[in-house]
Amino acid sequence: MQRRGRGGLGIFLLLAQLYNFGFNRIPPVTLSFIAGNAAIYLRLLPNLPRLRDACVSANHVWYYGDWLRLALAPFFHLDDWHLYYNMASFLWKGKSLETKLGSGMFLYLLAVFSVLTSVVLVGLDIFLANVTGDSSYLYSCAAGFSGVIFALKVLTTYELPSGVSMVMGMFPIPVRYACWAELILIQLMVPNASFTGHLAGIIVGLLYVKGPLKSILNILPGIDVTVISCMTCIIILLSARHPNDNSASYRRPPYPHHAPEYEPPPPYSEAANERLYPRIPDSSLPSAPPYSDSGTLPYPVHGTMPTPDDIRQRRLRRFKQ
């Protein structure tokens, strides 16, 4: 799943876009998140897990308890083009929202959105798997900042006056529905894109602008949101290592036909071994009586299989009888 190449045309295009935009015009939190995503993709930070160990899926998170993926997945990208398109889109939305909200509140918002989009993605995948009966939803593993970007797009377009937005520079769409149009167009143009990941971002954005999320995030007016956000980012970075081991608790997914990976075996017991692998008697070896007329057993009592000589002697004794 993880690509070998690091760095490429996408990285150079991202640097060129940042240079043309002007580094001094980019707010600090926006610039820091772009630099952090690039550093993680280029593996410039220590103790980073592999992409396959950071992507988020219902199977890994809900059934195997790998909760750290909820925080890690948004900051990992499949290739340099995936990184470029996400960061180029985030650049404009980040500048607009950070200028409006302030750096501290914007950092707090990004930290919450990053985890919450992953949580909603897992919930959507479990829901769709149960409704459609398609267990592939449980095992599709998503990564990237796209979900957070969709949530930010809902915020940037919600307070805009009514008008028309050019989706992907080609399709005129009313501003309020631009994110839904992008959701469908991206899925048609890039079938491998995570539909539930993008949809999760839209849902999180709607929860903020129309639901209770904004009020919940504002219930701590006396606490410096900058401190909270910095502590959240530090915890995520310090925890960026392979999170699971064989001792972690797990639950079996409800769709056994798509068992995706290693499952820790249960503790060995003779009863379990007998139940799973019952001993089948060898019909070619007739059962011997517990004793014979001569007072000797027909084969040695050492817990071993009878030798060919033992079998031959036993057959001769039976013929003599």
PDB file of C-alpha atoms in Angstrom, residues 12-320:
ATOM      1  CA  PHE A  12       8.151  20.506  -6.372  1.00  0.00           C
ATOM      2  CA  LEU A  13       4.781  21.847  -7.525  1.00  0.00           C
ATOM      3  CA  LEU A  14       3.722  22.311  -3.901  1.00  0.00           C
ATOM      4  CA  LEU A  15       6.910  24.268  -3.146  1.00  0.00           C
ATOM      5  CA  ALA A  16       6.383  26.361  -6.273  1.00  0.00           C
ATOM      6  CA  GLN A  17       2.803  27.157  -5.287  1.00  0.00           C
ATOM      7  CA  LEU A  18       3.857  28.172  -1.777  1.00  0.00           C
ATOM      8  CA  TYR A  19       6.603  30.365  -3.217  1.00  0.00           C
ATOM      9  CA  ASN A  20       4.251  32.048  -5.709  1.00  0.00           C
ATOM     10  CA  PHE A  21       1.653  32.570  -3.000  1.00  0.00           C
ATOM     11  CA  GLY A  22       4.293  34.112  -0.747  1.00  0.00           C
ATOM     12  CA  PHE A  23       5.502  32.454   2.436  1.00  0.00           C
ATOM     13  CA  ASN A  24       5.021  35.717   4.331  1.00  0.00           C
ATOM     14  CA  ARG A  25       1.327  35.783   3.341  1.00  0.00           C
ATOM     15  CA  ILE A  26       0.584  32.316   4.713  1.00  0.00           C
ATOM     16  CA  PRO A  27      -0.688  32.328   8.324  1.00  0.00           C
ATOM     17  CA  PRO A  28       1.503  30.354  10.761  1.00  0.00           C
ATOM     18  CA  VAL A  29      -0.861  27.480  11.571  1.00  0.00           C
ATOM     19  CA  THR A  30      -1.713  26.904   7.923  1.00  0.00           C
ATOM     20  CA  LEU A  31       1.968  26.929   6.956  1.00  0.00           C
ATOM     21  CA  SER A  32       2.847  24.630   9.876  1.00  0.00           C
ATOM     22  CA  PHE A  33       0.220  22.059   8.902  1.00  0.00           C
ATOM     23  CA  ILE A  34       1.402  22.055   5.281  1.00  0.00           C
ATOM     24  CA  ALA A  35       5.012  21.644   6.403  1.00  0.00           C
ATOM     25  CA  GLY A  36       4.013  18.921   8.886  1.00  0.00           C
ATOM     26  CA  ASN A  37       2.111  16.912   6.279  1.00  0.00           C
ATOM     27  CA  ALA A  38       5.050  17.183   3.875  1.00  0.00           C
ATOM     28  CA  ALA A  39       7.537  16.174   6.590  1.00  0.00           C
ATOM     29  CA  ILE A  40       5.452  13.107   7.478  1.00  0.00           C
ATOM     30  CA  TYR A  41       5.163  12.093   3.832  1.00  0.00           C
ATOM     31  CA  LEU A  42       8.918  12.507   3.327  1.00  0.00           C
ATOM     32  CA  ARG A  43       9.463  10.634   6.630  1.00  0.00           C
ATOM     33  CA  LEU A  44      11.608  13.384   8.087  1.00  0.00           C
ATOM     34  CA  LEU A  45      10.208  12.772  11.585  1.00  0.00           C
ATOM     35  CA  PRO A  46      11.379   9.869  13.791  1.00  0.00           C
ATOM     36  CA  ASN A  47       9.323   6.811  14.808  1.00  0.00           C
ATOM     37  CA  LEU A  48       6.711   7.247  12.099  1.00  0.00           C
ATOM     38  CA  PRO A  49       4.542   4.207  11.368  1.00  0.00           C
ATOM     39  CA  ARG A  50       4.071   2.928   7.853  1.00  0.00           C
ATOM     40  CA  LEU A  51       1.091   4.111   5.845  1.00  0.00           C
ATOM     41  CA  ARG A  52      -0.588   0.716   6.251  1.00  0.00           C
ATOM     42  CA  ASP A  53      -0.230   1.075  10.032  1.00  0.00           C
ATOM     43  CA  ALA A  54      -1.705   4.600  10.095  1.00  0.00           C
ATOM     44  CA  CYS A  55      -4.663   4.488   7.690  1.00  0.00           C
ATOM     45  CA  VAL A  56      -8.096   4.318   9.286  1.00  0.00           C
ATOM     46  CA  SER A  57     -10.735   1.640   8.757  1.00  0.00           C
ATOM     47  CA  ALA A  58     -13.614   0.225  10.744  1.00  0.00           C
ATOM     48  CA  ASN A  59     -11.822  -3.098  10.972  1.00  0.00           C
ATOM     49  CA  HIS A  60      -8.632  -1.663  12.487  1.00  0.00           C
ATOM     50  CA  VAL A  61     -10.301   0.863  14.798  1.00  0.00           C
ATOM     51  CA  TRP A  62     -13.603  -0.624  15.919  1.00  0.00           C
ATOM     52  CA  TYR A  63     -12.900  -4.344  15.794  1.00  0.00           C
ATOM     53  CA  TYR A  64      -9.201  -4.371  16.699  1.00  0.00           C
ATOM     54  CA  GLY A  65      -9.083  -1.321  19.003  1.00  0.00           C
ATOM     55  CA  ASP A  66      -6.355   0.569  17.096  1.00  0.00           C
ATOM     56  CA  TRP A  67      -7.682   3.961  18.205  1.00  0.00           C
ATOM     57  CA  LEU A  68      -4.518   5.925  17.445  1.00  0.00           C
ATOM     58  CA  ARG A  69      -5.274   5.624  13.736  1.00  0.00           C
ATOM     59  CA  LEU A  70      -8.079   8.163  14.240  1.00  0.00           C
ATOM     60  CA  ALA A  71      -5.468  10.858  14.866  1.00  0.00           C
ATOM     61  CA  LEU A  72      -2.740   9.628  12.516  1.00  0.00           C
ATOM     62  CA  ALA A  73      -4.639   8.901   9.292  1.00  0.00           C
ATOM     63  CA  PRO A  74      -5.315  12.521   8.195  1.00  0.00           C
ATOM     64  CA  PHE A  75      -1.581  13.299   8.125  1.00  0.00           C
ATOM     65  CA  PHE A  76      -0.487  10.409   5.880  1.00  0.00           C
ATOM     66  CA  HIS A  77      -0.730  10.517   2.081  1.00  0.00           C
ATOM     67  CA  LEU A  78      -0.457   7.834  -0.592  1.00  0.00           C
ATOM     68  CA  ASP A  79       1.860   9.699  -2.968  1.00  0.00           C
ATOM     69  CA  ASP A  80       3.212  13.154  -3.784  1.00  0.00           C
ATOM     70  CA  TRP A  81       0.216  14.042  -5.990  1.00  0.00           C
ATOM     71  CA  HIS A  82      -2.195  13.151  -3.214  1.00  0.00           C
ATOM     72  CA  LEU A  83      -0.215  15.434  -0.916  1.00  0.00           C
ATOM     73  CA  TYR A  84      -0.019  18.232  -3.494  1.00  0.00           C
ATOM     74  CA  TYR A  85      -3.746  18.433  -4.264  1.00  0.00           C
ATOM     75  CA  ASN A  86      -4.713  18.293  -0.593  1.00  0.00           C
ATOM     76  CA  MET A  87      -2.220  20.929   0.529  1.00  0.00           C
ATOM     77  CA  ALA A  88      -2.929  23.236  -2.426  1.00  0.00           C
ATOM     78  CA  SER A  89      -6.623  23.163  -1.523  1.00  0.00           C
ATOM     79  CA  PHE A  90      -5.898  23.554   2.188  1.00  0.00           C
ATOM     80  CA  LEU A  91      -3.699  26.618   1.508  1.00  0.00           C
ATOM     81  CA  TRP A  92      -6.597  28.830   0.420  1.00  0.00           C
ATOM     82  CA  LYS A  93      -9.107  27.558   2.961  1.00  0.00           C
ATOM     83  CA  GLY A  94      -6.560  27.772   5.768  1.00  0.00           C
ATOM     84  CA  LYS A  95      -5.627  31.350   4.970  1.00  0.00           C
ATOM     85  CA  SER A  96      -9.279  32.429   4.863  1.00  0.00           C
ATOM     86  CA  LEU A  97     -10.351  30.711   8.085  1.00  0.00           C
ATOM     87  CA  GLU A  98      -7.208  31.390  10.106  1.00  0.00           C
ATOM     88  CA  THR A  99      -7.388  35.105   9.282  1.00  0.00           C
ATOM     89  CA  LYS A 100     -11.028  35.141  10.354  1.00  0.00           C
ATOM     90  CA  LEU A 101     -10.897  32.914  13.460  1.00  0.00           C
ATOM     91  CA  GLY A 102      -7.377  33.594  14.719  1.00  0.00           C
ATOM     92  CA  SER A 103      -4.464  31.179  14.827  1.00  0.00           C
ATOM     93  CA  GLY A 104      -5.295  29.689  18.232  1.00  0.00           C
ATOM     94  CA  MET A 105      -8.922  28.905  17.452  1.00  0.00           C
ATOM     95  CA  PHE A 106      -8.025  27.643  13.981  1.00  0.00           C
ATOM     96  CA  LEU A 107      -5.437  25.248  15.416  1.00  0.00           C
ATOM     97  CA  TYR A 108      -7.994  24.005  17.922  1.00  0.00           C
ATOM     98  CA  LEU A 109     -10.513  23.519  15.102  1.00  0.00           C
ATOM     99  CA  LEU A 110      -8.036  21.548  12.977  1.00  0.00           C
ATOM    100  CA  ALA A 111      -7.129  19.264  15.881  1.00  0.00           C
ATOM    101  CA  VAL A 112     -10.810  18.485  16.541  1.00  0.00           C
ATOM    102  CA  PHE A 113     -11.734  18.106  12.870  1.00  0.00           C
ATOM    103  CA  SER A 114      -8.794  15.774  12.192  1.00  0.00           C
ATOM    104  CA  VAL A 115      -9.967  13.246  14.774  1.00  0.00           C
ATOM    105  CA  LEU A 116     -13.696  13.759  14.325  1.00  0.00           C
ATOM    106  CA  THR A 117     -13.660  13.159  10.558  1.00  0.00           C
ATOM    107  CA  SER A 118     -11.958   9.807  11.197  1.00  0.00           C
ATOM    108  CA  VAL A 119     -14.555   8.921  13.847  1.00  0.00           C
ATOM    109  CA  VAL A 120     -17.441   9.748  11.504  1.00  0.00           C
ATOM    110  CA  LEU A 121     -15.752   7.793   8.692  1.00  0.00           C
ATOM    111  CA  VAL A 122     -15.625   4.664  10.867  1.00  0.00           C
ATOM    112  CA  GLY A 123     -19.272   5.118  11.824  1.00  0.00           C
ATOM    113  CA  LEU A 124     -20.313   5.556   8.181  1.00  0.00           C
ATOM    114  CA  ASP A 125     -18.411   2.445   7.098  1.00  0.00           C
ATOM    115  CA  ILE A 126     -20.009   0.314   9.815  1.00  0.00           C
ATOM    116  CA  PHE A 127     -23.450   1.697   8.962  1.00  0.00           C
ATOM    117  CA  LEU A 128     -23.075   1.108   5.213  1.00  0.00           C
ATOM    118  CA  ALA A 129     -21.670  -2.385   5.758  1.00  0.00           C
ATOM    119  CA  ASN A 130     -24.724  -3.350   7.798  1.00  0.00           C
ATOM    120  CA  VAL A 131     -27.242  -1.684   5.482  1.00  0.00           C
ATOM    121  CA  THR A 132     -25.823  -2.910   2.173  1.00  0.00           C
ATOM    122  CA  GLY A 133     -24.355  -6.196   3.377  1.00  0.00           C
ATOM    123  CA  ASP A 134     -21.078  -5.267   1.656  1.00  0.00           C
ATOM    124  CA  SER A 135     -18.295  -6.003   4.127  1.00  0.00           C
ATOM    125  CA  SER A 136     -15.692  -4.248   1.956  1.00  0.00           C
ATOM    126  CA  TYR A 137     -16.688  -1.030   3.722  1.00  0.00           C
ATOM    127  CA  LEU A 138     -15.185  -2.446   6.917  1.00  0.00           C
ATOM    128  CA  TYR A 139     -11.790  -3.111   5.388  1.00  0.00           C
ATOM    129  CA  SER A 140     -11.243  -0.114   3.099  1.00  0.00           C
ATOM    130  CA  CYS A 141      -8.397   1.843   4.690  1.00  0.00           C
ATOM    131  CA  ALA A 142      -8.357   5.628   4.176  1.00  0.00           C
ATOM    132  CA  ALA A 143      -5.652   8.220   4.725  1.00  0.00           C
ATOM    133  CA  GLY A 144      -5.118  11.851   3.858  1.00  0.00           C
ATOM    134  CA  PHE A 145      -6.279  15.347   4.755  1.00  0.00           C
ATOM    135  CA  SER A 146      -9.224  15.339   2.322  1.00  0.00           C
ATOM    136  CA  GLY A 147     -11.885  14.819   4.979  1.00  0.00           C
ATOM    137  CA  VAL A 148     -10.670  17.815   6.987  1.00  0.00           C
ATOM    138  CA  ILE A 149     -10.526  19.908   3.803  1.00  0.00           C
ATOM    139  CA  PHE A 150     -14.164  19.057   2.995  1.00  0.00           C
ATOM    140  CA  ALA A 151     -15.158  20.113   6.519  1.00  0.00           C
ATOM    141  CA  LEU A 152     -13.288  23.403   6.083  1.00  0.00           C
ATOM    142  CA  LYS A 153     -14.947  23.940   2.701  1.00  0.00           C
ATOM    143  CA  VAL A 154     -18.370  23.764   4.357  1.00  0.00           C
ATOM    144  CA  LEU A 155     -17.211  26.479   6.778  1.00  0.00           C
ATOM    145  CA  THR A 156     -15.809  28.749   4.066  1.00  0.00           C
ATOM    146  CA  THR A 157     -18.890  28.520   1.833  1.00  0.00           C
ATOM    147  CA  TYR A 158     -21.583  28.641   4.519  1.00  0.00           C
ATOM    148  CA  GLU A 159     -21.349  32.379   5.213  1.00  0.00           C
ATOM    149  CA  LEU A 160     -20.720  33.411   1.621  1.00  0.00           C
ATOM    150  CA  PRO A 161     -23.498  35.326  -0.118  1.00  0.00           C
ATOM    151  CA  SER A 162     -25.597  33.358  -2.531  1.00  0.00           C
ATOM    152  CA  GLY A 163     -23.850  32.956  -5.826  1.00  0.00           C
ATOM    153  CA  VAL A 164     -22.229  30.496  -8.164  1.00  0.00           C
ATOM    154  CA  SER A 165     -19.012  28.580  -7.579  1.00  0.00           C
ATOM    155  CA  MET A 166     -16.968  27.026 -10.381  1.00  0.00           C
ATOM    156  CA  VAL A 167     -16.334  23.494  -9.174  1.00  0.00           C
ATOM    157  CA  MET A 168     -12.940  22.342 -10.467  1.00  0.00           C
ATOM    158  CA  GLY A 169     -12.950  25.436 -12.652  1.00  0.00           C
ATOM    159  CA  MET A 170     -15.462  23.871 -15.061  1.00  0.00           C
ATOM    160  CA  PHE A 171     -18.930  23.435 -13.550  1.00  0.00           C
ATOM    161  CA  PRO A 172     -21.022  26.353 -12.210  1.00  0.00           C
ATOM    162  CA  ILE A 173     -22.705  25.222  -8.999  1.00  0.00           C
ATOM    163  CA  PRO A 174     -24.524  27.245  -6.311  1.00  0.00           C
ATOM    164  CA  VAL A 175     -22.093  28.005  -3.498  1.00  0.00           C
ATOM    165  CA  ARG A 176     -24.038  26.120  -0.837  1.00  0.00           C
ATOM    166  CA  TYR A 177     -23.930  22.904  -2.876  1.00  0.00           C
ATOM    167  CA  ALA A 178     -20.353  23.130  -4.103  1.00  0.00           C
ATOM    168  CA  CYS A 179     -19.038  20.602  -1.580  1.00  0.00           C
ATOM    169  CA  TRP A 180     -21.691  18.042  -2.596  1.00  0.00           C
ATOM    170  CA  ALA A 181     -20.863  18.531  -6.259  1.00  0.00           C
ATOM    171  CA  GLU A 182     -17.153  18.043  -5.540  1.00  0.00           C
ATOM    172  CA  LEU A 183     -17.957  14.883  -3.565  1.00  0.00           C
ATOM    173  CA  ILE A 184     -19.684  13.340  -6.591  1.00  0.00           C
ATOM    174  CA  LEU A 185     -17.232  14.601  -9.206  1.00  0.00           C
ATOM    175  CA  ILE A 186     -14.159  13.410  -7.307  1.00  0.00           C
ATOM    176  CA  GLN A 187     -15.697   9.969  -6.904  1.00  0.00           C
ATOM    177  CA  LEU A 188     -16.460   9.789 -10.630  1.00  0.00           C
ATOM    178  CA  MET A 189     -12.999  10.987 -11.642  1.00  0.00           C
ATOM    179  CA  VAL A 190     -11.057   9.065  -8.967  1.00  0.00           C
ATOM    180  CA  PRO A 191     -12.987   5.857  -8.148  1.00  0.00           C
ATOM    181  CA  ASN A 192     -10.363   4.799  -5.593  1.00  0.00           C
ATOM    182  CA  ALA A 193     -10.938   7.943  -3.526  1.00  0.00           C
ATOM    183  CA  SER A 194     -12.551   7.406  -0.137  1.00  0.00           C
ATOM    184  CA  PHE A 195     -16.207   8.359  -0.588  1.00  0.00           C
ATOM    185  CA  THR A 196     -17.022   7.892   3.093  1.00  0.00           C
ATOM    186  CA  GLY A 197     -13.917   9.891   4.079  1.00  0.00           C
ATOM    187  CA  HIS A 198     -15.040  12.903   2.037  1.00  0.00           C
ATOM    188  CA  LEU A 199     -18.649  12.499   3.162  1.00  0.00           C
ATOM    189  CA  ALA A 200     -17.472  12.376   6.774  1.00  0.00           C
ATOM    190  CA  GLY A 201     -15.791  15.763   6.289  1.00  0.00           C
ATOM    191  CA  ILE A 202     -19.005  17.310   4.962  1.00  0.00           C
ATOM    192  CA  ILE A 203     -20.964  15.903   7.899  1.00  0.00           C
ATOM    193  CA  VAL A 204     -18.450  17.314  10.404  1.00  0.00           C
ATOM    194  CA  GLY A 205     -18.627  20.708   8.697  1.00  0.00           C
ATOM    195  CA  LEU A 206     -22.432  20.679   8.854  1.00  0.00           C
ATOM    196  CA  LEU A 207     -22.304  19.678  12.511  1.00  0.00           C
ATOM    197  CA  TYR A 208     -20.236  22.805  13.113  1.00  0.00           C
ATOM    198  CA  VAL A 209     -22.224  25.358  11.100  1.00  0.00           C
ATOM    199  CA  LYS A 210     -25.727  23.967  11.720  1.00  0.00           C
ATOM    200  CA  GLY A 211     -25.363  21.486  14.563  1.00  0.00           C
ATOM    201  CA  PRO A 212     -24.157  21.531  18.164  1.00  0.00           C
ATOM    202  CA  LEU A 213     -20.430  21.155  17.467  1.00  0.00           C
ATOM    203  CA  LYS A 214     -19.668  24.885  17.481  1.00  0.00           C
ATOM    204  CA  SER A 215     -21.403  25.351  20.836  1.00  0.00           C
ATOM    205  CA  ILE A 216     -19.582  22.346  22.287  1.00  0.00           C
ATOM    206  CA  LEU A 217     -16.198  23.710  21.219  1.00  0.00           C
ATOM    207  CA  ASN A 218     -17.006  27.078  22.766  1.00  0.00           C
ATOM    208  CA  ILE A 219     -17.912  25.779  26.246  1.00  0.00           C
ATOM    209  CA  LEU A 220     -14.340  26.368  27.468  1.00  0.00           C
ATOM    210  CA  PRO A 221     -14.066  30.170  27.134  1.00  0.00           C
ATOM    211  CA  GLY A 222     -11.661  30.541  30.043  1.00  0.00           C
ATOM    212  CA  ILE A 223      -9.075  28.098  28.723  1.00  0.00           C
ATOM    213  CA  ASP A 224      -6.519  29.167  26.168  1.00  0.00           C
ATOM    214  CA  VAL A 225      -7.352  27.124  23.079  1.00  0.00           C
ATOM    215  CA  THR A 226      -3.789  27.539  21.858  1.00  0.00           C
ATOM    216  CA  VAL A 227      -2.485  25.579  24.843  1.00  0.00           C
ATOM    217  CA  ILE A 228      -5.080  22.843  24.306  1.00  0.00           C
ATOM    218  CA  SER A 229      -4.261  22.590  20.608  1.00  0.00           C
ATOM    219  CA  CYS A 230      -0.504  22.480  21.154  1.00  0.00           C
ATOM    220  CA  MET A 231      -0.861  19.746  23.754  1.00  0.00           C
ATOM    221  CA  THR A 232      -3.042  17.742  21.343  1.00  0.00           C
ATOM    222  CA  CYS A 233      -0.474  17.991  18.546  1.00  0.00           C
ATOM    223  CA  ILE A 234       2.391  17.055  20.885  1.00  0.00           C
ATOM    224  CA  ILE A 235       0.527  13.972  22.106  1.00  0.00           C
ATOM    225  CA  ILE A 236      -0.152  12.892  18.509  1.00  0.00           C
ATOM    226  CA  LEU A 237       3.491  13.288  17.488  1.00  0.00           C
ATOM    227  CA  LEU A 238       4.848  11.521  20.573  1.00  0.00           C
ATOM    228  CA  SER A 239       2.429   8.659  20.005  1.00  0.00           C
ATOM    229  CA  ALA A 240       3.360   8.225  16.336  1.00  0.00           C
ATOM    230  CA  ARG A 241       4.653   4.698  16.526  1.00  0.00           C
ATOM    231  CA  HIS A 242       3.183   1.303  15.809  1.00  0.00           C
ATOM    232  CA  PRO A 243       0.254   1.314  18.237  1.00  0.00           C
ATOM    233  CA  ASN A 244      -0.894  -2.272  18.354  1.00  0.00           C
ATOM    234  CA  ASP A 245       0.620  -5.430  19.739  1.00  0.00           C
ATOM    235  CA  ASN A 246      -0.605  -8.970  20.083  1.00  0.00           C
ATOM    236  CA  SER A 247      -1.935  -8.311  23.570  1.00  0.00           C
ATOM    237  CA  ALA A 248      -4.468  -5.722  22.379  1.00  0.00           C
ATOM    238  CA  SER A 249      -8.110  -6.567  22.833  1.00  0.00           C
ATOM    239  CA  TYR A 250     -10.085  -7.278  19.690  1.00  0.00           C
ATOM    240  CA  ARG A 251     -13.512  -8.182  18.471  1.00  0.00           C
ATOM    241  CA  ARG A 252     -14.224 -10.381  15.492  1.00  0.00           C
ATOM    242  CA  PRO A 253     -15.812  -8.526  12.548  1.00  0.00           C
ATOM    243  CA  PRO A 254     -19.347  -9.692  11.761  1.00  0.00           C
ATOM    244  CA  TYR A 255     -18.398 -10.655   8.186  1.00  0.00           C
ATOM    245  CA  PRO A 256     -16.036 -13.653   8.420  1.00  0.00           C
ATOM    246  CA  HIS A 257     -15.687 -14.108   4.659  1.00  0.00           C
ATOM    247  CA  HIS A 258     -13.242 -11.209   4.446  1.00  0.00           C
ATOM    248  CA  ALA A 259     -10.886 -11.876   7.351  1.00  0.00           C
ATOM    249  CA  PRO A 260      -8.226  -9.273   6.558  1.00  0.00           C
ATOM    250  CA  GLU A 261      -5.222 -10.053   8.651  1.00  0.00           C
ATOM    251  CA  TYR A 262      -3.667 -11.965  11.521  1.00  0.00           C
ATOM    252  CA  GLU A 263      -5.884 -12.636  14.523  1.00  0.00           C
ATOM    253  CA  PRO A 264      -4.222 -13.521  17.835  1.00  0.00           C
ATOM    254  CA  PRO A 265      -4.887 -17.209  18.587  1.00  0.00           C
ATOM    255  CA  PRO A 266      -6.721 -18.181  21.791  1.00  0.00           C
ATOM    256  CA  PRO A 267      -4.722 -19.774  24.613  1.00  0.00           C
ATOM    257  CA  TYR A 268      -3.994 -23.435  23.937  1.00  0.00           C
ATOM    258  CA  SER A 269      -6.081 -26.014  25.717  1.00  0.00           C
ATOM    259  CA  GLU A 270      -6.407 -29.738  25.178  1.00  0.00           C
ATOM    260  CA  ALA A 271     -10.185 -29.457  25.073  1.00  0.00           C
ATOM    261  CA  ALA A 272     -10.080 -26.784  22.365  1.00  0.00           C
ATOM    262  CA  ASN A 273      -7.546 -28.748  20.369  1.00  0.00           C
ATOM    263  CA  GLU A 274      -9.737 -31.850  20.611  1.00  0.00           C
ATOM    264  CA  ARG A 275     -12.786 -29.885  19.499  1.00  0.00           C
ATOM    265  CA  LEU A 276     -11.122 -28.222  16.511  1.00  0.00           C
ATOM    266  CA  TYR A 277      -9.089 -31.231  15.452  1.00  0.00           C
ATOM    267  CA  PRO A 278     -10.846 -34.405  16.680  1.00  0.00           C
ATOM    268  CA  ARG A 279      -8.734 -37.522  16.663  1.00  0.00           C
ATOM    269  CA  ILE A 280      -9.973 -39.917  13.998  1.00  0.00           C
ATOM    270  CA  PRO A 281      -9.279 -43.580  14.801  1.00  0.00           C
ATOM    271  CA  ASP A 282      -7.332 -45.506  12.218  1.00  0.00           C
ATOM    272  CA  SER A 283      -9.728 -48.113  10.879  1.00  0.00           C
ATOM    273  CA  SER A 284      -6.840 -50.116   9.430  1.00  0.00           C
ATOM    274  CA  LEU A 285      -5.680 -51.001  12.954  1.00  0.00           C
ATOM    275  CA  PRO A 286      -8.288 -53.128  14.770  1.00  0.00           C
ATOM    276  CA  SER A 287      -8.733 -52.336  18.399  1.00  0.00           C
ATOM    277  CA  ALA A 288      -7.031 -54.862  20.667  1.00  0.00           C
ATOM    278  CA  PRO A 289      -8.546 -56.305  23.810  1.00  0.00           C
ATOM    279  CA  PRO A 290      -7.128 -55.021  27.074  1.00  0.00           C
ATOM    280  CA  TYR A 291      -5.488 -58.421  27.648  1.00  0.00           C
ATOM    281  CA  SER A 292      -4.832 -61.679  25.855  1.00  0.00           C
ATOM    282  CA  ASP A 293      -4.838 -65.341  26.851  1.00  0.00           C
ATOM    283  CA  SER A 294      -1.107 -65.343  27.116  1.00  0.00           C
ATOM    284  CA  GLY A 295      -1.228 -62.517  29.640  1.00  0.00           C
ATOM    285  CA  THR A 296       0.683 -60.060  27.418  1.00  0.00           C
ATOM    286  CA  LEU A 297      -0.603 -57.065  25.550  1.00  0.00           C
ATOM    287  CA  PRO A 298      -0.564 -57.396  21.767  1.00  0.00           C
ATOM    288  CA  TYR A 299       1.616 -54.243  21.406  1.00  0.00           C
ATOM    289  CA  PRO A 300       3.952 -52.287  23.688  1.00  0.00           C
ATOM    290  CA  VAL A 301       2.431 -49.876  26.184  1.00  0.00           C
ATOM    291  CA  HIS A 302       4.793 -46.974  25.593  1.00  0.00           C
ATOM    292  CA  GLY A 303       2.282 -44.642  23.977  1.00  0.00           C
ATOM    293  CA  THR A 304       3.762 -45.320  20.528  1.00  0.00           C
ATOM    294  CA  MET A 305       2.295 -46.793  17.374  1.00  0.00           C
ATOM    295  CA  PRO A 306       2.777 -50.585  16.947  1.00  0.00           C
ATOM    296  CA  THR A 307       5.643 -51.603  14.723  1.00  0.00           C
ATOM    297  CA  PRO A 308       5.158 -53.809  11.619  1.00  0.00           C
ATOM    298  CA  ASP A 309       6.548 -56.787  13.562  1.00  0.00           C
ATOM    299  CA  ASP A 310       3.988 -56.248  16.318  1.00  0.00           C
ATOM    300  CA  ILE A 311       1.167 -56.187  13.772  1.00  0.00           C
ATOM    301  CA  ARG A 312       2.490 -59.314  12.049  1.00  0.00           C
ATOM    302  CA  GLN A 313       2.746 -61.222  15.343  1.00  0.00           C
ATOM    303  CA  ARG A 314      -0.734 -60.136  16.308  1.00  0.00           C
ATOM    304  CA  ARG A 315      -2.181 -61.380  13.011  1.00  0.00           C
ATOM    305  CA  LEU A 316      -0.382 -64.733  13.396  1.00  0.00           C
ATOM    306  CA  ARG A 317      -1.856 -65.183  16.877  1.00  0.00           C
ATOM    307  CA  ARG A 318      -5.348 -64.428  15.523  1.00  0.00           C
ATOM    308  CA  PHE A 319      -4.954 -67.067  12.777  1.00  0.00           C
ATOM    309  CA  LYS A 320      -3.813 -69.651  15.315  1.00  0.00           C
TER     310      LYS A 320
END
